[in-house]
């Protein structure tokens, strides 16, 4: 029997094929479409896997593009982002167009008033009347947020692009097993479930877990370093990031809040920045630390008079890739923090209304 060559083994006349196929197009994309396609392509590259327990860091489709991606390379991607998730409607929606990232003056940080500032912040936290969620109740956090999307495109190499400011609402049960996230434009319509039976840690804490942490600043900081060993860009940076993430979308007992601030004040590299603004435009004083690898400074912003936590801001302090110094790479503002009686219920409302 004579075995025929497979088509793969046959020689191909590439010149003949080129004559038969139509010439490739040269699509012209607007910037908004370009960025959306770029984001979709990068998302498609990521392997799919079952959703893990919600991390302490809000999920963000952050793209720090160091090498320009051409529009032609993205021509096969979808022109919209499909937002789907467990518990949501699965409605297809377009991600809101990005806006140019603001650039601010970089104010130098100082350790001169660090100790006294930390003590004032800790005293205010300790004296605050923090509600404690009961059985069946939920911790509700409403924030205004924005994150860096791309550092530049091939057509706009000198600009960085950021998400427009938008509302993000989170509900979590005290044990962390039940939860809900609503972030219009960045999650499916109606939101997604955060339900999880995964054991709680510093990386994904619950209120019940936080109550088990030591309130002695030195013991607390030792535990943070131990549990975050090998994570982040450096031990000190990861310890600072861990404390900061606990401030954003959690409710912690007053004594623990005070201990977290006192522990943070002991982390090398932490400074005071006299003037900083959160995502809502509220000005305050900040505790800050520079990530030496990424070149951005994370600032936790507090009310200048009451020392209550307002939000956070990330500012690039040295050029890395196409991100210029002074570029705001992310910002948050905590607008409301409360305990409610039902998932998706907002403070002052009766029953679920989300």
mmCIF file of C-alpha atoms in Angstrom:
data_model
loop_
_atom_site.group_PDB
_atom_site.id
_atom_site.type_symbol
_atom_site.label_atom_id
_atom_site.label_comp_id
_atom_site.label_asym_id
_atom_site.label_seq_id
_atom_site.Cartn_x
_atom_site.Cartn_y
_atom_site.Cartn_z
ATOM 1 C CA UNK A 1 0.000 0.000 0.000
ATOM 2 C CA UNK A 2 1.323 3.363 -0.943
ATOM 3 C CA UNK A 3 1.028 5.942 1.828
ATOM 4 C CA UNK A 4 0.267 9.391 0.516
ATOM 5 C CA UNK A 5 1.927 12.422 1.918
ATOM 6 C CA UNK A 6 -0.209 14.431 4.270
ATOM 7 C CA UNK A 7 -1.056 18.011 3.410
ATOM 8 C CA UNK A 8 1.398 19.161 6.046
ATOM 9 C CA UNK A 9 4.197 17.398 4.187
ATOM 10 C CA UNK A 10 3.330 18.950 0.844
ATOM 11 C CA UNK A 11 5.365 21.975 -0.149
ATOM 12 C CA UNK A 12 3.455 25.260 -0.207
ATOM 13 C CA UNK A 13 3.823 27.924 -2.867
ATOM 14 C CA UNK A 14 3.679 30.976 -0.590
ATOM 15 C CA UNK A 15 3.874 33.383 -3.462
ATOM 16 C CA UNK A 16 0.819 31.736 -5.053
ATOM 17 C CA UNK A 17 -1.058 31.872 -1.737
ATOM 18 C CA UNK A 18 -0.234 35.547 -1.343
ATOM 19 C CA UNK A 19 -1.743 36.250 -4.775
ATOM 20 C CA UNK A 20 -4.925 34.370 -3.919
ATOM 21 C CA UNK A 21 -5.531 35.963 -0.518
ATOM 22 C CA UNK A 22 -6.769 39.558 -0.160
ATOM 23 C CA UNK A 23 -4.297 42.142 1.059
ATOM 24 C CA UNK A 24 -4.347 42.704 4.829
ATOM 25 C CA UNK A 25 -6.281 45.755 5.989
ATOM 26 C CA UNK A 26 -4.927 48.686 7.930
ATOM 27 C CA UNK A 27 -7.742 49.408 10.376
ATOM 28 C CA UNK A 28 -7.867 52.812 11.979
ATOM 29 C CA UNK A 29 -9.080 52.693 15.574
ATOM 30 C CA UNK A 30 -10.037 55.539 17.837
ATOM 31 C CA UNK A 31 -8.124 55.779 21.107
ATOM 32 C CA UNK A 32 -11.071 54.559 23.185
ATOM 33 C CA UNK A 33 -11.567 51.528 20.933
ATOM 34 C CA UNK A 34 -7.826 50.913 20.856
ATOM 35 C CA UNK A 35 -7.575 50.820 24.643
ATOM 36 C CA UNK A 36 -10.627 48.612 25.033
ATOM 37 C CA UNK A 37 -9.279 46.104 22.508
ATOM 38 C CA UNK A 38 -5.883 46.200 24.149
ATOM 39 C CA UNK A 39 -7.449 45.451 27.511
ATOM 40 C CA UNK A 40 -9.584 42.635 26.110
ATOM 41 C CA UNK A 41 -6.606 40.998 24.418
ATOM 42 C CA UNK A 42 -4.575 41.045 27.630
ATOM 43 C CA UNK A 43 -7.513 39.576 29.554
ATOM 44 C CA UNK A 44 -7.882 36.791 26.966
ATOM 45 C CA UNK A 45 -4.199 35.874 27.397
ATOM 46 C CA UNK A 46 -4.763 35.097 31.080
ATOM 47 C CA UNK A 47 -5.636 31.449 31.776
ATOM 48 C CA UNK A 48 -9.139 30.816 33.026
ATOM 49 C CA UNK A 49 -9.653 29.140 36.360
ATOM 50 C CA UNK A 50 -12.368 28.794 38.991
ATOM 51 C CA UNK A 51 -12.806 32.014 40.946
ATOM 52 C CA UNK A 52 -10.739 31.987 44.149
ATOM 53 C CA UNK A 53 -11.755 33.572 47.415
ATOM 54 C CA UNK A 54 -11.914 37.352 47.131
ATOM 55 C CA UNK A 55 -8.492 38.880 47.676
ATOM 56 C CA UNK A 56 -7.904 41.887 49.906
ATOM 57 C CA UNK A 57 -6.997 43.795 46.747
ATOM 58 C CA UNK A 58 -9.973 44.821 44.607
ATOM 59 C CA UNK A 59 -9.796 43.061 41.248
ATOM 60 C CA UNK A 60 -8.479 45.383 38.585
ATOM 61 C CA UNK A 61 -7.693 44.879 34.932
ATOM 62 C CA UNK A 62 -4.528 46.932 35.195
ATOM 63 C CA UNK A 63 -2.290 46.996 32.123
ATOM 64 C CA UNK A 64 1.112 48.569 32.393
ATOM 65 C CA UNK A 65 2.127 48.393 28.755
ATOM 66 C CA UNK A 66 5.871 48.876 28.359
ATOM 67 C CA UNK A 67 6.023 48.010 24.660
ATOM 68 C CA UNK A 68 3.406 49.664 22.439
ATOM 69 C CA UNK A 69 0.722 47.363 21.074
ATOM 70 C CA UNK A 70 -0.338 48.359 17.585
ATOM 71 C CA UNK A 71 -3.949 48.669 16.595
ATOM 72 C CA UNK A 72 -3.407 46.201 13.741
ATOM 73 C CA UNK A 73 -2.325 43.532 16.202
ATOM 74 C CA UNK A 74 -5.594 43.967 18.054
ATOM 75 C CA UNK A 75 -7.871 43.971 15.019
ATOM 76 C CA UNK A 76 -9.145 40.461 15.737
ATOM 77 C CA UNK A 77 -10.253 41.255 19.296
ATOM 78 C CA UNK A 78 -13.757 42.217 20.326
ATOM 79 C CA UNK A 79 -14.718 45.890 20.462
ATOM 80 C CA UNK A 80 -16.377 45.442 23.824
ATOM 81 C CA UNK A 81 -15.655 43.788 27.143
ATOM 82 C CA UNK A 82 -17.983 40.953 28.093
ATOM 83 C CA UNK A 83 -18.744 41.227 31.787
ATOM 84 C CA UNK A 84 -19.928 37.950 33.282
ATOM 85 C CA UNK A 85 -19.839 36.544 36.745
ATOM 86 C CA UNK A 86 -21.592 34.229 39.148
ATOM 87 C CA UNK A 87 -24.769 35.734 40.469
ATOM 88 C CA UNK A 88 -24.894 38.637 38.024
ATOM 89 C CA UNK A 89 -27.091 39.043 35.009
ATOM 90 C CA UNK A 90 -24.231 38.266 32.611
ATOM 91 C CA UNK A 91 -25.223 41.292 30.576
ATOM 92 C CA UNK A 92 -22.696 42.271 27.909
ATOM 93 C CA UNK A 93 -21.488 45.797 28.551
ATOM 94 C CA UNK A 94 -18.834 48.148 27.296
ATOM 95 C CA UNK A 95 -16.128 49.165 29.713
ATOM 96 C CA UNK A 96 -16.308 52.944 30.233
ATOM 97 C CA UNK A 97 -13.766 54.833 28.100
ATOM 98 C CA UNK A 98 -10.539 55.659 29.942
ATOM 99 C CA UNK A 99 -9.517 59.203 30.770
ATOM 100 C CA UNK A 100 -6.079 60.761 30.851
ATOM 101 C CA UNK A 101 -4.417 60.174 34.224
ATOM 102 C CA UNK A 102 -4.046 63.370 36.279
ATOM 103 C CA UNK A 103 -0.578 64.624 37.116
ATOM 104 C CA UNK A 104 0.073 66.264 40.492
ATOM 105 C CA UNK A 105 2.996 67.976 42.162
ATOM 106 C CA UNK A 106 5.071 65.508 44.162
ATOM 107 C CA UNK A 107 5.271 66.797 47.707
ATOM 108 C CA UNK A 108 8.289 65.483 49.626
ATOM 109 C CA UNK A 109 7.595 63.167 52.559
ATOM 110 C CA UNK A 110 9.216 63.548 55.964
ATOM 111 C CA UNK A 111 9.722 61.497 59.113
ATOM 112 C CA UNK A 112 9.947 64.609 61.320
ATOM 113 C CA UNK A 113 6.305 64.406 62.424
ATOM 114 C CA UNK A 114 5.806 60.689 61.823
ATOM 115 C CA UNK A 115 5.573 59.532 65.447
ATOM 116 C CA UNK A 116 3.199 62.296 66.540
ATOM 117 C CA UNK A 117 1.020 61.939 63.443
ATOM 118 C CA UNK A 118 0.704 58.170 63.899
ATOM 119 C CA UNK A 119 -0.268 58.628 67.546
ATOM 120 C CA UNK A 120 -3.001 61.129 66.641
ATOM 121 C CA UNK A 121 -4.354 58.791 63.954
ATOM 122 C CA UNK A 122 -4.251 55.810 66.345
ATOM 123 C CA UNK A 123 -5.947 57.787 69.126
ATOM 124 C CA UNK A 124 -8.749 58.824 66.768
ATOM 125 C CA UNK A 125 -9.200 55.227 65.605
ATOM 126 C CA UNK A 126 -9.275 53.900 69.160
ATOM 127 C CA UNK A 127 -11.912 56.450 70.192
ATOM 128 C CA UNK A 128 -14.154 55.855 67.189
ATOM 129 C CA UNK A 129 -17.468 54.065 67.708
ATOM 130 C CA UNK A 130 -17.113 51.141 65.322
ATOM 131 C CA UNK A 131 -20.319 49.134 64.845
ATOM 132 C CA UNK A 132 -20.036 45.391 65.304
ATOM 133 C CA UNK A 133 -21.933 43.197 62.831
ATOM 134 C CA UNK A 134 -24.235 40.663 64.406
ATOM 135 C CA UNK A 135 -25.411 37.277 63.099
ATOM 136 C CA UNK A 136 -26.947 37.617 59.657
ATOM 137 C CA UNK A 137 -25.730 41.188 59.216
ATOM 138 C CA UNK A 138 -23.343 42.513 56.567
ATOM 139 C CA UNK A 139 -20.484 44.999 56.476
ATOM 140 C CA UNK A 140 -21.185 47.581 53.777
ATOM 141 C CA UNK A 141 -18.449 49.687 52.178
ATOM 142 C CA UNK A 142 -19.142 52.271 49.497
ATOM 143 C CA UNK A 143 -16.139 53.770 47.729
ATOM 144 C CA UNK A 144 -15.218 55.920 44.783
ATOM 145 C CA UNK A 145 -12.283 54.375 42.926
ATOM 146 C CA UNK A 146 -10.040 54.623 39.863
ATOM 147 C CA UNK A 147 -7.006 52.620 38.675
ATOM 148 C CA UNK A 148 -4.387 52.892 35.954
ATOM 149 C CA UNK A 149 -5.334 51.009 32.787
ATOM 150 C CA UNK A 150 -2.459 51.581 30.358
ATOM 151 C CA UNK A 151 0.742 53.570 30.530
ATOM 152 C CA UNK A 152 0.635 54.448 26.844
ATOM 153 C CA UNK A 153 -0.334 53.308 23.365
ATOM 154 C CA UNK A 154 1.663 53.474 20.160
ATOM 155 C CA UNK A 155 -0.179 56.635 19.135
ATOM 156 C CA UNK A 156 -0.061 58.317 22.565
ATOM 157 C CA UNK A 157 3.298 57.379 24.050
ATOM 158 C CA UNK A 158 3.488 60.367 26.386
ATOM 159 C CA UNK A 159 0.173 59.785 28.156
ATOM 160 C CA UNK A 160 -1.134 57.416 30.818
ATOM 161 C CA UNK A 161 -4.778 56.399 30.935
ATOM 162 C CA UNK A 162 -6.896 55.725 33.992
ATOM 163 C CA UNK A 163 -10.374 54.449 34.739
ATOM 164 C CA UNK A 164 -12.912 57.251 35.194
ATOM 165 C CA UNK A 165 -13.919 57.662 38.836
ATOM 166 C CA UNK A 166 -16.779 55.301 39.615
ATOM 167 C CA UNK A 167 -18.692 53.828 42.539
ATOM 168 C CA UNK A 168 -17.849 50.447 44.042
ATOM 169 C CA UNK A 169 -20.018 48.824 46.738
ATOM 170 C CA UNK A 170 -19.131 45.723 48.739
ATOM 171 C CA UNK A 171 -21.153 43.644 51.214
ATOM 172 C CA UNK A 172 -19.506 40.980 53.388
ATOM 173 C CA UNK A 173 -20.828 38.800 56.186
ATOM 174 C CA UNK A 174 -18.831 38.846 59.405
ATOM 175 C CA UNK A 175 -17.438 35.360 58.725
ATOM 176 C CA UNK A 176 -16.552 36.276 55.113
ATOM 177 C CA UNK A 177 -18.491 33.360 53.642
ATOM 178 C CA UNK A 178 -21.206 35.491 52.061
ATOM 179 C CA UNK A 179 -20.606 38.638 50.025
ATOM 180 C CA UNK A 180 -21.561 40.749 47.053
ATOM 181 C CA UNK A 181 -19.761 43.276 44.824
ATOM 182 C CA UNK A 182 -21.483 45.907 42.699
ATOM 183 C CA UNK A 183 -19.272 48.008 40.428
ATOM 184 C CA UNK A 184 -21.297 49.263 37.442
ATOM 185 C CA UNK A 185 -19.332 49.243 34.208
ATOM 186 C CA UNK A 186 -16.690 46.894 35.611
ATOM 187 C CA UNK A 187 -18.868 43.985 36.740
ATOM 188 C CA UNK A 188 -22.003 42.399 35.244
ATOM 189 C CA UNK A 189 -25.223 44.340 35.726
ATOM 190 C CA UNK A 190 -26.420 43.868 39.280
ATOM 191 C CA UNK A 191 -23.016 42.746 40.565
ATOM 192 C CA UNK A 192 -21.314 39.441 41.388
ATOM 193 C CA UNK A 193 -21.208 37.111 44.358
ATOM 194 C CA UNK A 194 -18.200 37.033 46.681
ATOM 195 C CA UNK A 195 -19.340 33.861 48.441
ATOM 196 C CA UNK A 196 -16.429 31.687 49.524
ATOM 197 C CA UNK A 197 -15.651 28.937 52.033
ATOM 198 C CA UNK A 198 -11.885 29.475 51.803
ATOM 199 C CA UNK A 199 -10.110 29.902 55.125
ATOM 200 C CA UNK A 200 -9.547 33.564 55.976
ATOM 201 C CA UNK A 201 -6.060 35.092 56.163
ATOM 202 C CA UNK A 202 -4.478 38.546 56.109
ATOM 203 C CA UNK A 203 -4.727 38.307 52.326
ATOM 204 C CA UNK A 204 -8.492 37.832 52.449
ATOM 205 C CA UNK A 205 -9.720 38.562 55.956
ATOM 206 C CA UNK A 206 -13.173 38.576 57.508
ATOM 207 C CA UNK A 207 -14.373 40.542 60.514
ATOM 208 C CA UNK A 208 -14.209 37.390 62.638
ATOM 209 C CA UNK A 209 -10.634 36.780 61.487
ATOM 210 C CA UNK A 210 -9.600 40.350 62.277
ATOM 211 C CA UNK A 211 -10.893 39.949 65.836
ATOM 212 C CA UNK A 212 -8.313 37.192 66.375
ATOM 213 C CA UNK A 213 -5.346 39.435 65.533
ATOM 214 C CA UNK A 214 -3.162 40.859 68.313
ATOM 215 C CA UNK A 215 -3.733 44.501 69.234
ATOM 216 C CA UNK A 216 -0.164 44.992 70.405
ATOM 217 C CA UNK A 217 1.547 46.885 67.520
ATOM 218 C CA UNK A 218 4.824 44.958 67.757
ATOM 219 C CA UNK A 219 3.146 41.545 67.845
ATOM 220 C CA UNK A 220 0.817 42.566 65.032
ATOM 221 C CA UNK A 221 3.656 43.766 62.823
ATOM 222 C CA UNK A 222 5.607 40.553 63.481
ATOM 223 C CA UNK A 223 2.603 38.511 62.349
ATOM 224 C CA UNK A 224 2.173 40.651 59.207
ATOM 225 C CA UNK A 225 5.814 40.145 58.201
ATOM 226 C CA UNK A 226 5.564 36.415 58.887
ATOM 227 C CA UNK A 227 2.367 35.866 56.878
ATOM 228 C CA UNK A 228 3.490 37.980 53.915
ATOM 229 C CA UNK A 229 7.012 36.576 53.649
ATOM 230 C CA UNK A 230 8.074 36.207 50.022
ATOM 231 C CA UNK A 231 5.212 38.338 48.699
ATOM 232 C CA UNK A 232 5.347 41.739 47.025
ATOM 233 C CA UNK A 233 8.386 43.675 45.884
ATOM 234 C CA UNK A 234 9.988 43.764 49.347
ATOM 235 C CA UNK A 235 9.037 42.738 52.910
ATOM 236 C CA UNK A 236 8.545 46.353 54.025
ATOM 237 C CA UNK A 237 6.491 47.289 50.973
ATOM 238 C CA UNK A 238 4.264 44.242 51.334
ATOM 239 C CA UNK A 239 3.711 44.885 55.046
ATOM 240 C CA UNK A 240 2.630 48.459 54.289
ATOM 241 C CA UNK A 241 0.388 47.277 51.450
ATOM 242 C CA UNK A 242 -1.221 44.650 53.694
ATOM 243 C CA UNK A 243 -2.162 47.197 56.346
ATOM 244 C CA UNK A 244 -3.447 49.604 53.695
ATOM 245 C CA UNK A 245 -5.655 46.974 52.094
ATOM 246 C CA UNK A 246 -7.282 46.275 55.446
ATOM 247 C CA UNK A 247 -8.282 49.937 55.675
ATOM 248 C CA UNK A 248 -10.173 50.109 52.377
ATOM 249 C CA UNK A 249 -12.948 47.526 52.282
ATOM 250 C CA UNK A 250 -13.095 46.112 55.774
ATOM 251 C CA UNK A 251 -14.478 46.961 59.169
ATOM 252 C CA UNK A 252 -12.066 46.312 62.006
ATOM 253 C CA UNK A 253 -12.528 46.661 65.770
ATOM 254 C CA UNK A 254 -11.373 50.064 67.037
ATOM 255 C CA UNK A 255 -8.419 48.704 69.046
ATOM 256 C CA UNK A 256 -7.152 46.738 66.067
ATOM 257 C CA UNK A 257 -7.459 49.788 63.799
ATOM 258 C CA UNK A 258 -5.302 51.764 66.221
ATOM 259 C CA UNK A 259 -2.750 48.932 66.381
ATOM 260 C CA UNK A 260 -2.606 48.737 62.571
ATOM 261 C CA UNK A 261 -1.661 52.424 62.325
ATOM 262 C CA UNK A 262 0.918 52.098 65.103
ATOM 263 C CA UNK A 263 2.399 49.034 63.410
ATOM 264 C CA UNK A 264 2.547 50.844 60.070
ATOM 265 C CA UNK A 265 4.468 53.688 61.676
ATOM 266 C CA UNK A 266 7.228 51.219 62.530
ATOM 267 C CA UNK A 267 7.716 50.037 58.939
ATOM 268 C CA UNK A 268 10.926 51.392 57.352
ATOM 269 C CA UNK A 269 10.350 53.968 54.627
ATOM 270 C CA UNK A 270 7.038 55.296 55.949
ATOM 271 C CA UNK A 271 6.800 59.090 55.861
ATOM 272 C CA UNK A 272 4.256 61.856 56.386
ATOM 273 C CA UNK A 273 3.025 63.854 53.381
ATOM 274 C CA UNK A 274 1.421 67.102 54.505
ATOM 275 C CA UNK A 275 -1.011 67.499 51.600
ATOM 276 C CA UNK A 276 -2.809 64.797 49.610
ATOM 277 C CA UNK A 277 -6.268 64.386 48.052
ATOM 278 C CA UNK A 278 -8.430 61.286 47.900
ATOM 279 C CA UNK A 279 -10.636 60.241 44.977
ATOM 280 C CA UNK A 280 -13.466 62.478 46.211
ATOM 281 C CA UNK A 281 -11.183 65.530 46.237
ATOM 282 C CA UNK A 282 -10.976 65.704 50.032
ATOM 283 C CA UNK A 283 -7.625 67.044 51.197
ATOM 284 C CA UNK A 284 -5.827 65.652 54.190
ATOM 285 C CA UNK A 285 -2.540 64.505 55.636
ATOM 286 C CA UNK A 286 -1.044 61.197 54.550
ATOM 287 C CA UNK A 287 1.099 58.309 55.706
ATOM 288 C CA UNK A 288 3.042 57.139 52.672
ATOM 289 C CA UNK A 289 5.662 54.723 51.401
ATOM 290 C CA UNK A 290 7.459 54.418 48.059
ATOM 291 C CA UNK A 291 7.629 51.066 46.292
ATOM 292 C CA UNK A 292 11.255 51.112 45.191
ATOM 293 C CA UNK A 293 10.638 48.668 42.357
ATOM 294 C CA UNK A 294 7.542 50.191 40.736
ATOM 295 C CA UNK A 295 8.470 53.771 41.611
ATOM 296 C CA UNK A 296 5.032 54.756 42.918
ATOM 297 C CA UNK A 297 4.168 56.110 46.359
ATOM 298 C CA UNK A 298 1.092 54.817 48.172
ATOM 299 C CA UNK A 299 -0.552 57.448 50.353
ATOM 300 C CA UNK A 300 -3.170 56.774 53.038
ATOM 301 C CA UNK A 301 -5.086 59.999 53.495
ATOM 302 C CA UNK A 302 -6.616 61.171 56.777
ATOM 303 C CA UNK A 303 -8.795 64.132 57.688
ATOM 304 C CA UNK A 304 -6.521 66.898 58.955
ATOM 305 C CA UNK A 305 -8.773 67.709 61.936
ATOM 306 C CA UNK A 306 -10.387 64.424 62.966
ATOM 307 C CA UNK A 307 -7.662 62.065 61.665
ATOM 308 C CA UNK A 308 -10.355 59.763 60.280
ATOM 309 C CA UNK A 309 -9.326 57.645 57.289
ATOM 310 C CA UNK A 310 -10.555 59.165 54.014
ATOM 311 C CA UNK A 311 -9.020 57.097 51.224
ATOM 312 C CA UNK A 312 -5.808 56.442 49.347
ATOM 313 C CA UNK A 313 -3.813 57.639 46.375
ATOM 314 C CA UNK A 314 -0.940 56.230 44.328
ATOM 315 C CA UNK A 315 1.481 58.746 42.820
ATOM 316 C CA UNK A 316 4.409 57.910 40.560
ATOM 317 C CA UNK A 317 7.498 59.548 42.078
ATOM 318 C CA UNK A 318 10.048 58.481 39.489
ATOM 319 C CA UNK A 319 9.812 57.592 35.821
ATOM 320 C CA UNK A 320 9.278 53.902 35.155
ATOM 321 C CA UNK A 321 8.629 52.987 31.552
ATOM 322 C CA UNK A 322 6.209 55.525 30.119
ATOM 323 C CA UNK A 323 4.704 56.561 33.474
ATOM 324 C CA UNK A 324 5.910 60.064 34.280
ATOM 325 C CA UNK A 325 6.592 61.370 37.797
ATOM 326 C CA UNK A 326 3.515 62.930 39.339
ATOM 327 C CA UNK A 327 1.079 60.635 37.499
ATOM 328 C CA UNK A 328 -1.790 59.490 39.728
ATOM 329 C CA UNK A 329 -1.860 55.728 39.153
ATOM 330 C CA UNK A 330 -4.839 55.040 41.399
ATOM 331 C CA UNK A 331 -7.079 56.595 44.021
ATOM 332 C CA UNK A 332 -9.896 55.650 46.370
ATOM 333 C CA UNK A 333 -12.301 57.408 48.713
ATOM 334 C CA UNK A 334 -14.345 55.608 51.340
ATOM 335 C CA UNK A 335 -17.741 57.308 51.189
ATOM 336 C CA UNK A 336 -19.654 55.100 53.598
ATOM 337 C CA UNK A 337 -18.874 52.299 56.022
ATOM 338 C CA UNK A 338 -21.771 50.682 57.875
ATOM 339 C CA UNK A 339 -23.485 47.519 59.092
ATOM 340 C CA UNK A 340 -26.715 46.526 57.316
ATOM 341 C CA UNK A 341 -29.268 43.766 57.867
ATOM 342 C CA UNK A 342 -29.173 42.119 54.437
ATOM 343 C CA UNK A 343 -26.905 41.507 51.478
ATOM 344 C CA UNK A 344 -27.295 44.241 48.848
ATOM 345 C CA UNK A 345 -29.124 46.477 51.340
ATOM 346 C CA UNK A 346 -27.865 50.039 51.609
ATOM 347 C CA UNK A 347 -27.804 52.031 54.864
ATOM 348 C CA UNK A 348 -31.199 53.556 55.617
ATOM 349 C CA UNK A 349 -33.020 51.205 53.231
ATOM 350 C CA UNK A 350 -35.473 48.468 54.149
ATOM 351 C CA UNK A 351 -34.588 45.113 52.637
ATOM 352 C CA UNK A 352 -32.345 44.450 49.646
ATOM 353 C CA UNK A 353 -32.413 47.228 47.092
ATOM 354 C CA UNK A 354 -29.336 46.675 44.941
#
